[in-house]
Structures are given as structure tokens and as C-alpha cells.
Short mmCIF file of C-alpha atoms in Angstrom, two decimals:
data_model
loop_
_atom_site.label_atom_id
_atom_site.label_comp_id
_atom_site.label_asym_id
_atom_site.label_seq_id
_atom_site.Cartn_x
_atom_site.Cartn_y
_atom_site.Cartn_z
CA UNK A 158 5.13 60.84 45.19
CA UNK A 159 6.85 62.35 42.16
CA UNK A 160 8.11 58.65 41.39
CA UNK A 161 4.67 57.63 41.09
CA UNK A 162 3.40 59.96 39.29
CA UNK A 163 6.20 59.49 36.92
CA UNK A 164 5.79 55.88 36.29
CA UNK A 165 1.27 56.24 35.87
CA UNK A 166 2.21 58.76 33.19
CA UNK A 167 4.85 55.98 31.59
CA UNK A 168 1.77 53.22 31.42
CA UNK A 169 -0.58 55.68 30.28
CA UNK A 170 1.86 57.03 27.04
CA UNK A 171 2.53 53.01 26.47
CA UNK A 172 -1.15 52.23 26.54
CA UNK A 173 -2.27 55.08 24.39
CA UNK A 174 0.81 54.47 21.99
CA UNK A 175 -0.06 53.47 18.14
CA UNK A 176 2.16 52.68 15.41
CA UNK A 177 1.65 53.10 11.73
CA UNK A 178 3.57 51.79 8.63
CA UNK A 179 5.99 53.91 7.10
CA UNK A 180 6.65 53.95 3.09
CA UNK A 181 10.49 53.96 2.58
CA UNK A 182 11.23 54.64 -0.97
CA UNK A 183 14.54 53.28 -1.44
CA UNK A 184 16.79 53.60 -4.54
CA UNK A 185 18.91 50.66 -4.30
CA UNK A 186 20.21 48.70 -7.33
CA UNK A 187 21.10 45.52 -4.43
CA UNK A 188 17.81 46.42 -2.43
CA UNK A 189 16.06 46.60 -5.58
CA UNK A 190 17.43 43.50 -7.20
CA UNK A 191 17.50 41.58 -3.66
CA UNK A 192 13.32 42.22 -3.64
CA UNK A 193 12.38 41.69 -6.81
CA UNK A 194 14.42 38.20 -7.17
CA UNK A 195 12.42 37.20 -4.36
CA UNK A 196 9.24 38.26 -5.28
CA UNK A 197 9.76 35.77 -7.85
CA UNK A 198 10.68 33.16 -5.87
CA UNK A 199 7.34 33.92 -4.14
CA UNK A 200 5.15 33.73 -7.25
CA UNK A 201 7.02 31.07 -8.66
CA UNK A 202 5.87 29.13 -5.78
CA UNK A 203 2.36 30.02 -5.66
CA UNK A 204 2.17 29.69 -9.50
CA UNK A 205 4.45 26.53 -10.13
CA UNK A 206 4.00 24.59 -7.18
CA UNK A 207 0.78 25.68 -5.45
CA UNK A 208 -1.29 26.01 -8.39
CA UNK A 209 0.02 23.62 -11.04
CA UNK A 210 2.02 20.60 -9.57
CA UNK A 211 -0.30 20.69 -6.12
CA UNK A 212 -3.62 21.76 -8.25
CA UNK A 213 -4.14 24.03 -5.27
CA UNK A 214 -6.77 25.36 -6.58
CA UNK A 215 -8.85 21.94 -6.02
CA UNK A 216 -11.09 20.36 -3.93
CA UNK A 217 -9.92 16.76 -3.53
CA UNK A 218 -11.75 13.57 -2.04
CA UNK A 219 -10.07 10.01 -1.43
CA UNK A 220 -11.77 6.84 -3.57
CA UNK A 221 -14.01 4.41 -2.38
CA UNK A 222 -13.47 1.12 -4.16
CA UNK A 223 -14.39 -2.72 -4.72
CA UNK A 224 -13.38 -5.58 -6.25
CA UNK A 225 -13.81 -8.60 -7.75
CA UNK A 226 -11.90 -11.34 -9.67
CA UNK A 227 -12.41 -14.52 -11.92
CA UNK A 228 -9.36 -16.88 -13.02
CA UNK A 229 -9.55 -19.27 -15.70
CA UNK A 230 -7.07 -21.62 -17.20
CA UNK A 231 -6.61 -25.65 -17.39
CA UNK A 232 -3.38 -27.38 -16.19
CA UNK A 233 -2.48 -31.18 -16.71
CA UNK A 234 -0.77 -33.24 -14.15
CA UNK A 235 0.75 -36.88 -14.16
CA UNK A 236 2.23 -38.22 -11.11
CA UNK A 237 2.65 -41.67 -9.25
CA UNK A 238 -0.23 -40.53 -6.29
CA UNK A 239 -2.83 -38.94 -8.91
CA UNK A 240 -2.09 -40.14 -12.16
CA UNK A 241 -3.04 -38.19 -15.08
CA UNK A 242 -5.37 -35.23 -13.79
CA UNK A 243 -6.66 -32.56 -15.51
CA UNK A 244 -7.09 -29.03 -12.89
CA UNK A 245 -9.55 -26.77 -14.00
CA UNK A 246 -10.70 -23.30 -11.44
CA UNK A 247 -12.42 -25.48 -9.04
CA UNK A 248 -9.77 -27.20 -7.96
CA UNK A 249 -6.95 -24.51 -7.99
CA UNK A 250 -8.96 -21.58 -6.39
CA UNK A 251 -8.76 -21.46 -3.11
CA UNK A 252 -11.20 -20.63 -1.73
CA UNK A 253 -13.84 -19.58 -4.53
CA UNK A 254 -13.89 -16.25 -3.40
CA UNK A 255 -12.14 -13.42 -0.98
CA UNK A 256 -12.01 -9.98 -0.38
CA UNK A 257 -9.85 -8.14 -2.86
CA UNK A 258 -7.96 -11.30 -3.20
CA UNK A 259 -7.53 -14.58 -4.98
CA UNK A 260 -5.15 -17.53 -4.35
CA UNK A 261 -4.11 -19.61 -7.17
CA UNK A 262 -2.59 -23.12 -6.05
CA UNK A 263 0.46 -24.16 -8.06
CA UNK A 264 2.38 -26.61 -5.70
CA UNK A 265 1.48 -29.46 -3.45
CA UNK A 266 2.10 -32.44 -1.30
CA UNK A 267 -0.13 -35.29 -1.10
CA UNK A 268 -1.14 -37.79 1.74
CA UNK A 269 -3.47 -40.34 0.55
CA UNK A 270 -6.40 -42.16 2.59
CA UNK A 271 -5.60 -41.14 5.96
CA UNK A 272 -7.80 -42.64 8.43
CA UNK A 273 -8.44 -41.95 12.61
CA UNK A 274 -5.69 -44.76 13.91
CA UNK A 275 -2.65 -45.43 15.76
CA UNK A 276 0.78 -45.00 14.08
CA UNK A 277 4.18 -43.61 14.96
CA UNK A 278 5.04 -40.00 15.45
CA UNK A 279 7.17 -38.26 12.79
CA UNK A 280 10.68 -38.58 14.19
CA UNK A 281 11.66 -35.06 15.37
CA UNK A 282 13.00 -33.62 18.88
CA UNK A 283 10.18 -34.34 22.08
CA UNK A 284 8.81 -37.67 20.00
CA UNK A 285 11.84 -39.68 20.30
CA UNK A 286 11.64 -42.84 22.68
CA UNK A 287 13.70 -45.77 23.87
CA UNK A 288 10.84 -47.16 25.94
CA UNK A 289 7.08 -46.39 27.26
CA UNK A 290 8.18 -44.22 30.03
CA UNK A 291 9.46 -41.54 27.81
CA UNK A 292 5.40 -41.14 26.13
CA UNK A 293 2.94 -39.79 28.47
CA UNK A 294 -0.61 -41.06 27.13
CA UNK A 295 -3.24 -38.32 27.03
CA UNK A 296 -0.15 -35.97 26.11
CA UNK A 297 -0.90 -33.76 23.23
CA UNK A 298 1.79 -31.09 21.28
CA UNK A 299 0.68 -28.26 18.91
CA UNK A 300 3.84 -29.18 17.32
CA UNK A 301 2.59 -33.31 17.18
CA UNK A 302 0.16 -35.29 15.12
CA UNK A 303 -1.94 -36.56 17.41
CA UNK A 304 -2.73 -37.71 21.17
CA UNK A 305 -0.29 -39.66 22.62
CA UNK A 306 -1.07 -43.42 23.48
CA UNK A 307 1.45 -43.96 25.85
CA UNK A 308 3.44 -46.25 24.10
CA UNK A 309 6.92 -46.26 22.12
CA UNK A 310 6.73 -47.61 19.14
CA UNK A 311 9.45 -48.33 15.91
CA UNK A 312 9.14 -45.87 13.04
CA UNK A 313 11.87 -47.37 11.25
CA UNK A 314 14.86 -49.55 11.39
CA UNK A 315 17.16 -46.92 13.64
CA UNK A 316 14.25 -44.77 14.83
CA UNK A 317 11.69 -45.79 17.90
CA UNK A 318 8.98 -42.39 18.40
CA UNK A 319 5.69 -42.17 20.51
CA UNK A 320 2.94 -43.79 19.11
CA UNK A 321 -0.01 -41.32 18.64
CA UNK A 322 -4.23 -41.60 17.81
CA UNK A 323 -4.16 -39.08 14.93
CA UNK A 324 -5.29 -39.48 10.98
CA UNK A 325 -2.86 -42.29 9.80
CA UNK A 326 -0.41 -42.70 8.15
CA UNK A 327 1.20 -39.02 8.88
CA UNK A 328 1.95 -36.26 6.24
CA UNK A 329 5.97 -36.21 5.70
CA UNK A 330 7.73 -33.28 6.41
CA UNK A 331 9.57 -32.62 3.21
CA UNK A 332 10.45 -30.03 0.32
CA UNK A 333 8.10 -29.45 -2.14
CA UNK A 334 8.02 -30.81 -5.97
CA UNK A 335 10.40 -29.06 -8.01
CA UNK A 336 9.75 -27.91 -10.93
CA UNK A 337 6.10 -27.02 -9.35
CA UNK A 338 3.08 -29.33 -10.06
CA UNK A 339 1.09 -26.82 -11.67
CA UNK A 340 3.50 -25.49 -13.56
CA UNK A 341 1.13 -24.40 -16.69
CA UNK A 342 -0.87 -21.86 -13.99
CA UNK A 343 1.96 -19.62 -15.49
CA UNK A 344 -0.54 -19.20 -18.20
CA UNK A 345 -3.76 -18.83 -16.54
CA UNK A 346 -5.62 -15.18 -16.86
CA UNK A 347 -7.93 -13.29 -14.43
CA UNK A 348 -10.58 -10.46 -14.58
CA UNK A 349 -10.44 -7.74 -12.73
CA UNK A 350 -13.03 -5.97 -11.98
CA UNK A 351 -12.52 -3.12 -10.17
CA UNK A 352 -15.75 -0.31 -9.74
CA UNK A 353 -14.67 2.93 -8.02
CA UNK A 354 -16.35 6.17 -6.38
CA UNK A 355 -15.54 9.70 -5.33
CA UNK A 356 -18.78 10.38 -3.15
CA UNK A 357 -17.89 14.11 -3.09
CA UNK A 358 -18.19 14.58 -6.32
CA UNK A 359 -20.89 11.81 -7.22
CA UNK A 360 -18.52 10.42 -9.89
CA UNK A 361 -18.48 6.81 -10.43
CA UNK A 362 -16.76 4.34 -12.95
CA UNK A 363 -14.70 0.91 -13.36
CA UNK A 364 -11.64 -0.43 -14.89
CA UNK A 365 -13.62 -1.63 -17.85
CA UNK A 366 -13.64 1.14 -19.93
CA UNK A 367 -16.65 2.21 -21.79
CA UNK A 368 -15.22 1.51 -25.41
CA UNK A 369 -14.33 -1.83 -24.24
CA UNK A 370 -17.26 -4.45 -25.76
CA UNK A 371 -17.71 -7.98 -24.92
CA UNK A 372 -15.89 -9.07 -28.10
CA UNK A 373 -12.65 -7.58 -27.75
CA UNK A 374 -12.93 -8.55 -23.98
CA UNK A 375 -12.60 -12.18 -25.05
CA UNK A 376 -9.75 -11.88 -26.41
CA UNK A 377 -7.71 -9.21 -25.37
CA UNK A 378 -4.84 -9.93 -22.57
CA UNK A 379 -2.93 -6.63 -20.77
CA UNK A 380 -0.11 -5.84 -22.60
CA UNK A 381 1.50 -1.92 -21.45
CA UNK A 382 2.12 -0.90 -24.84
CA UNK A 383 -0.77 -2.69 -27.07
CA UNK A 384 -3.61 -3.49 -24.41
CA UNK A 385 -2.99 -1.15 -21.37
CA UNK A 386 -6.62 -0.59 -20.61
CA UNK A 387 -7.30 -4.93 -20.72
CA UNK A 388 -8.74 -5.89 -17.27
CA UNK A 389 -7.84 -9.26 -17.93
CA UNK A 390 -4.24 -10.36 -16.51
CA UNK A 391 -1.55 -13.48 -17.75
CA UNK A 392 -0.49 -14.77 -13.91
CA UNK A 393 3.07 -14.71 -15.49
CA UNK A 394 2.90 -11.46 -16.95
CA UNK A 395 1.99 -9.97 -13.24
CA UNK A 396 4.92 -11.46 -11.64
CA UNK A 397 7.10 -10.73 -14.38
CA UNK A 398 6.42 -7.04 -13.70
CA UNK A 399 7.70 -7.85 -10.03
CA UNK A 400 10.76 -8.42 -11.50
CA UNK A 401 10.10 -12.43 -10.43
CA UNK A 402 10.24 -15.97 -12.44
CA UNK A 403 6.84 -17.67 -11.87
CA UNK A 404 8.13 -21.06 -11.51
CA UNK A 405 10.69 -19.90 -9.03
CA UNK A 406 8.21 -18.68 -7.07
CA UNK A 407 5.51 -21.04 -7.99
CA UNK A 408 7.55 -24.39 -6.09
CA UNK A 409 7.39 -22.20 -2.10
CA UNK A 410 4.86 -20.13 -3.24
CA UNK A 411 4.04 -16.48 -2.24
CA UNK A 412 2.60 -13.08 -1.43
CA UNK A 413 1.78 -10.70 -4.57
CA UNK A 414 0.46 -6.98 -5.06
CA UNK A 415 -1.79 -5.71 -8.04
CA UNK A 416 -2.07 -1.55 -7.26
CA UNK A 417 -4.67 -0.48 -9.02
CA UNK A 418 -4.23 3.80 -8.51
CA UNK A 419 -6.56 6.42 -9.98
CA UNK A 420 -5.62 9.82 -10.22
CA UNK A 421 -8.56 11.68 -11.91
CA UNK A 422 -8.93 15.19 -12.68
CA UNK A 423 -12.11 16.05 -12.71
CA UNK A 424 -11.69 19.35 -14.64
CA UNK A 425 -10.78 17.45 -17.24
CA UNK A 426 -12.97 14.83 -19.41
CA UNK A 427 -13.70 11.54 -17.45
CA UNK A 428 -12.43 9.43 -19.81
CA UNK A 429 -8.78 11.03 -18.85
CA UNK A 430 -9.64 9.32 -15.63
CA UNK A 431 -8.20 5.66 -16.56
CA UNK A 432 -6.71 3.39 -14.02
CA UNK A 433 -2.47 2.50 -13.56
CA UNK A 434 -1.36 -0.97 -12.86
CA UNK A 435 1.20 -1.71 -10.93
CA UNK A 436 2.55 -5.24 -9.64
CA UNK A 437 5.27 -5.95 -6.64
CA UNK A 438 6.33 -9.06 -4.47
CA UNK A 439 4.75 -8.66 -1.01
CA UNK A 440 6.12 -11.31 1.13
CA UNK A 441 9.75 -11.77 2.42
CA UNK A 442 12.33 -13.70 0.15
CA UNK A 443 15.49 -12.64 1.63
CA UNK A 444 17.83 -14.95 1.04
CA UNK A 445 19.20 -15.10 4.05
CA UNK A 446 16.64 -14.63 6.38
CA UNK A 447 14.69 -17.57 4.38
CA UNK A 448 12.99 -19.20 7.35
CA UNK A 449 9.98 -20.68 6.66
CA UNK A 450 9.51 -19.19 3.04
CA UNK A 451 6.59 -18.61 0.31
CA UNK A 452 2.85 -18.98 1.31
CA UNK A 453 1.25 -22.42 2.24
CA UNK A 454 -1.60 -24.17 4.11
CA UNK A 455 -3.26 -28.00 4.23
CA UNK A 456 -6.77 -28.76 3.56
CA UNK A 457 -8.22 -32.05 2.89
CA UNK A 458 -11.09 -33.92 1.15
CA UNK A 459 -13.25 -36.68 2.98
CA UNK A 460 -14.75 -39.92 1.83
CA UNK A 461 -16.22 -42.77 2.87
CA UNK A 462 -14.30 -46.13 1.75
CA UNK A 463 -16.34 -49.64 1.47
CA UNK A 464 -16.57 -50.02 4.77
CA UNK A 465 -18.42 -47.01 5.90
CA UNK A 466 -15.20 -46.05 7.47
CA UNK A 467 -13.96 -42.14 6.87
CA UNK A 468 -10.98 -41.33 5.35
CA UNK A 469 -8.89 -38.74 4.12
CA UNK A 470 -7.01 -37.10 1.74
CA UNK A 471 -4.46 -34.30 2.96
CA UNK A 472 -2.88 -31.83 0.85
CA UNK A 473 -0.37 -29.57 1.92
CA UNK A 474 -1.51 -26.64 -0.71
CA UNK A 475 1.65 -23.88 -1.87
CA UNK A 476 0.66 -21.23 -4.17
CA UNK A 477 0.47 -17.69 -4.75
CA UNK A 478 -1.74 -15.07 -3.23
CA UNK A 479 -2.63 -11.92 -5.09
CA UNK A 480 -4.02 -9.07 -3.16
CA UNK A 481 -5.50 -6.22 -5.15
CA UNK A 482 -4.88 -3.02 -3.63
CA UNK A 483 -6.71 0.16 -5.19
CA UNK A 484 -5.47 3.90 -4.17
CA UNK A 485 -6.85 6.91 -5.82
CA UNK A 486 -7.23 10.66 -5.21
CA UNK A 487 -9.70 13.26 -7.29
CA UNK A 488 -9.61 16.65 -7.62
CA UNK A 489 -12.02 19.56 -8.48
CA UNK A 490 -12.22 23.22 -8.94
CA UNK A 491 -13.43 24.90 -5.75
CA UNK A 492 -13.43 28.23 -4.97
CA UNK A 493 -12.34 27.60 -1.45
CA UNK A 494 -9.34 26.06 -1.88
CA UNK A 495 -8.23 28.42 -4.57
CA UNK A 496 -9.04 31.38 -2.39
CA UNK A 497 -7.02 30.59 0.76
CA UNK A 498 -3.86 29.86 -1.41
CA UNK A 499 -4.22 32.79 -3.11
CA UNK A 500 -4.35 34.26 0.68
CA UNK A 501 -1.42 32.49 1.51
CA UNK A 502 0.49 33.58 -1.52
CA UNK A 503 -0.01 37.48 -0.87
CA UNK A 504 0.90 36.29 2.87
CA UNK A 505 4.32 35.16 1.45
CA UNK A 506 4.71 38.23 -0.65
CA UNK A 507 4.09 40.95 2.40
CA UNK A 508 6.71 38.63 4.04
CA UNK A 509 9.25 39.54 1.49
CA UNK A 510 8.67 43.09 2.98
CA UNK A 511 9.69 42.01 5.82
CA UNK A 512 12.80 39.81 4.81
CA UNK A 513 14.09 42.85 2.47
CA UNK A 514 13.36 45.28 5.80
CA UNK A 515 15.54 43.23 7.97
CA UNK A 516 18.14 43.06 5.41
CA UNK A 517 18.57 46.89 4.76
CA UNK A 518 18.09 47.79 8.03
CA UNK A 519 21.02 44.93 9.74
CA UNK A 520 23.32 44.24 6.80
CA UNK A 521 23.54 47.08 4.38
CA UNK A 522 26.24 49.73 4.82
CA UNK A 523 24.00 52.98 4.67
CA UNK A 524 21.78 51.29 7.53
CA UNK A 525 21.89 53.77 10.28
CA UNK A 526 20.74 56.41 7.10
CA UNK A 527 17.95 53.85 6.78
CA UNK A 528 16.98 53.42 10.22
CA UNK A 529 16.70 57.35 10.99
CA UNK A 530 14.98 57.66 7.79
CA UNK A 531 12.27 54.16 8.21
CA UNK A 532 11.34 55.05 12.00
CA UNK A 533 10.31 58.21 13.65
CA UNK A 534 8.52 59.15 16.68
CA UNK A 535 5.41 61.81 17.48
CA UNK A 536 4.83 62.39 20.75
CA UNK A 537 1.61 64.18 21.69
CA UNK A 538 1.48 63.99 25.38
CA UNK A 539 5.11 66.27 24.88
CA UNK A 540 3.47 68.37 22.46
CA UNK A 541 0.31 69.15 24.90
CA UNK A 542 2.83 69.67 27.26
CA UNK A 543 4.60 71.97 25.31
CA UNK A 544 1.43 73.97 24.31
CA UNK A 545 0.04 74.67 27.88
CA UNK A 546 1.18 77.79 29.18
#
């Protein structure tokens, strides 16, 4: 009985129990020196970091963007297929428009008046034949031509293939021109235009500037140091920045990135808020791993010949994409922001309370004169017990 009794009145002094800070004043020149150093460190933080690099006292909101592009430039070819050809934007723009993108051609093979016919298969492995058992008819191949007639044909003086229904004669498997075709679209130029919003803070604007008339637009080209604001690009400029050679890159073609980033400060006047350009090689050119390289597709262009008859011309297009890519972040004053990192500052500096208590009270030499001097203990229920008579 006395047991429980005992152990009710232990719950009841824990449950009732209430502890209150105690203000140690100690004289320390290591205490002192060990607080104060990192109270610093604390406001350093909040002040350096928080509050100027992090601009923690700012609301911030990500940009919403679009673009929009126009190339221009003229390139001369003379070859044994074409002749002498002039290429102007309609024939090297592919196609007129995209989405944050434009593809300039600068490389191609040619396969001239194709028409729907029989002819032998490309020689390559599955279209090889010594007789017409070895071609199925009806047979097709995503890797073939065409449909499969059934019969084996010659290609050639050593080679006998599978002759196929497909456009005739076949595109050739081979390496592209080198030096590149259009070799002058080194020199063509494209506009950017690039319009950009921050919804949160209803501010709007575009990479062409408001000091920037249609007479100097004419004329100008983006140079870093004398034209960094131009909108309007030199192709070989942009890959040059990639650390690149255009014609290099120009014969397989290939995969390019214009970053367009704004970083605005809306404290600050707009016209701070200007955008960076950046340019980078997207696609793979290891040259090792150089399977299947650059950037390519085929397209074609249809006729009718004398005879009412269609036919073809296939070109097998390289060239070099250029994908705009726009990133951006603003920032304005807010009061909320600025409040709860102020909160979180004092936070950190109670906490070197803490750090500096644990310190005295574990490591210090003099720390069992601390402890008896930091904590004490009142107990009432002893002291009403020691009152009643």
C-alpha cells in the first residue's frame, strides 16, 4: 500500500514539475571568445549568404517564355546532279517553322527521278541471293527498300540481291560530301526573338531591347564585346562559342543549344534585366562511341514527267538543329520572405546558446563549478511537507 502511494505521489511531482531558464553569467575569456566568434559566424550567414548572395529577402517567380526565329542568307552550289543552284531560306529551312527551334540544312545526298518500279535491293546482309528461293515475294524489311518480288536478280557484276517494287533506282548508302554542300550557311544570320513574363509580378519584356531601332537592327550582328544586346546571330559565330568548327560539323551535321537565361532583379531598374547568351553542342560526338553520328533525315519532292507518270526526287537532308532554350528566375522585395529568414536567423543565434552551453558544461575544466552553479532544484511538495506540523 505504501508502494503505491509512493509511486502516485512520483507521477503527480513529475506532472506538476516546470522548468525555467537560468541566466549564467560567466566570465570566461575562452567562453567568451568561443560565443562571440560564433555569433559571427551566425550573422555572417544570415547577412552574407541569406540576405545578399540568396536575396533572401525576395519573393521569386520562374519565367514564362516564347520564341520565335527567322534565318536569312544565300548559298551557291555547283555539282554534276544540280548544276549551278542558288539556295535561298526556302529551300534550306526545314521545315518553315518549329517550336523554339530551327534546322538549317547544310549537307546532302541526292537521288534523282525515282519512280514506283522493280530494281535490285541494295546489297547488304538478308538481300543477298544465289537464286529465287532465297526471296520470299510479299516479304517486306523495315531495314529494305521495298516489297519483295520474289525474284533474284544481278545488282552488279559479283553481286546477285532480291529484286524489290520500291521507288527506283535506290538511294546509295554512302558518306556524305565533304567539304559540306552548303558550305557558305557558315555565314547565314537569324533573329531571335525571344518575349518573356514573370506573371507574379506582371512584368513583361523581350530580347529586343527598347533602345534598339529598326536601323541599327539591320545591321548590327552579336558580337560579346561590341553588340552583346544584337538579337540577330552569325550560324558560325554560335558554334564557335561551342568551342566547334562549322564545317566540321556542317558535313554529319548536328544538335545545338542557344540558352537564353534572365536573371532580373526587380528592385532594381528593368532595364538591368537584359538577357545572357549562351551556346553548347547538344548531341553526342564522342569519338569513339561515333555510331551513327550528326543529325539527318530524307524528304523528297514530286513531279509529274511527260508521261503523266510520278516521279521523285530523294534527298537525304544533314544539317544542324538549333534549339533555343530560355531559363530565368525574378526576384522581389516581400515582406514574407524577409521575415521568416530573419526568424530563422535569431533561431540560429539562440542555438549558439545552446552549442556554447554544451561546451562549458562537457568540455571545460571548471564544469562541475558550472553545472552546480547553471541547474538547481525547488521542490515545493518537500517544502509543504516541511511546513505542516
Amino acid at each position: 500500500m505504501m508502494e503505491t502511494r509512493g509511486c502516485c505521489a512520483s507521477i503527480c511531482q513529475c506532472f506538476f514539475e516546470y522548468s525555467t531558464p537560468k541566466i549564467l553569467i560567466i566570465r570566461s575569456f575562452k567562453v567568451g571568445t568561443l560565443n562571440r566568434i560564433t555569433q559571427a559566424l551566425v550573422i555572417a550567414y544570415v547577412i552574407g549568404y541569406v540576405c545578399v548572395l540568396n536575396k533572401g529577402y525576395q519573393d521569386t517567380d520562374a519565367v514564362l517564355s516564347s520564341v520565335t526565329t527567322k534565318v536569312k542568307g544565300i548559298a551557291l552550289t555547283n555539282t554534276s546532279d544540280l548544276g549551278l543552284r542558288i539556295w535561298d531560306v526556302a529551300d534550306y529551312i526545314i521545315p518553315p517553322q518549329e517550336e523554339s527551334s530551327f534546322f538549317v540544312l547544310t549537307n546532302l545526298l541526292i537521288t534523282l527521278n525515282q519512280t514506283q518500279s522493280h530494281c535490285p535491293e541494295v546489297p547488304k546482309t538478308g538481300f543477298d541471293c544465289t537464286s529465287d528461293r532465297d526471296c520470299k515475294a510479299g516479304s517486306r524489311d523495315t531495314r529494305g527498300n521495298g516489297v519483295q518480288t520474289g525474284k533474284c536478280v544481278r545488282y552488279s557484276a559479283v553481286d546477285k540481291t532480291c529484286e524489290v517494287l520500291a521507288w527506283c533506282p535506290l538511294e546509295l548508302d554512302k558518306e556524305p560530301p565533304n567539304p559540306p554542300m552548303l558550305a557558305d550557311a557558315e555565314n547565314f544570320t537569324v533573329l531571335i526573338k525571344n518575349s518573356i513574363r514573370y506573371p507574379k509580378f506582371n512584368f513583361n519584356k523581350r530580347n529586343i531591347l527598347p533602345y534598339v531601332n529598326k536601323t541599327y537592327l539591320e545591321q548590327c550582328v552579336f558580337n560579346r564585346i561590341t553588340d552583346p544586346d544584337c538579337p540577330i546571330f552569325r550560324l558560325k559565330d554560335m558554334v564557335t562559342e561551342a568551342n566547334e568548327d562549322f564545317q566540321t560539323m556542317a558535313v554529319h551535321g548536328g544538335v545545338m543549344g542557344v540558352q537564353i537565361r534572365w536573371e532580373c532583379d526587380l528592385d532594381m531598374p528593368s532595364s538591368w534585366c537584359v538577357p545572357r547568351y549562351t551556346f553548347r553542342r547538344l548531341d553526342n560526338k564522342d569519338p569513339v562511341n561515333n555510331v551513327a553520328p550528326g543529325y539527318n533525315f530524307r524528304f523528297a519532292k514530286y513531279y509529274k514527267n511527260g508521261n503523266n507518270e510520278e516521279t521523285r526526287t530523294l534527298i537525304k537532308g544533314f544539317g544542324i538543329r538549333f534549339d533555343v532554350m530560355v531559363f530565368g528566375q525574378a526576384g522581389k522585395f516581400n515582406i514574407v520572405p524577409t521575415l521568416l529568414n530573419v526568424g530563422a536567423g535569431l533561431a540560429l543565434l539562440g542555438l549558439v546558446t545552446v552549442v556554447c552551453d554544451w561546451i562549458v558544461l562537457t568540455c571545460m575544466t571548471k564544469k562541475n563549478i558550472y553545472n552546480e552553479q547553471k541547474y538547481s532544484y525547488v521542490d515545493d511538495f518537500q517544502l509543504l511537507s516541511n511546513e505542516t506540523p
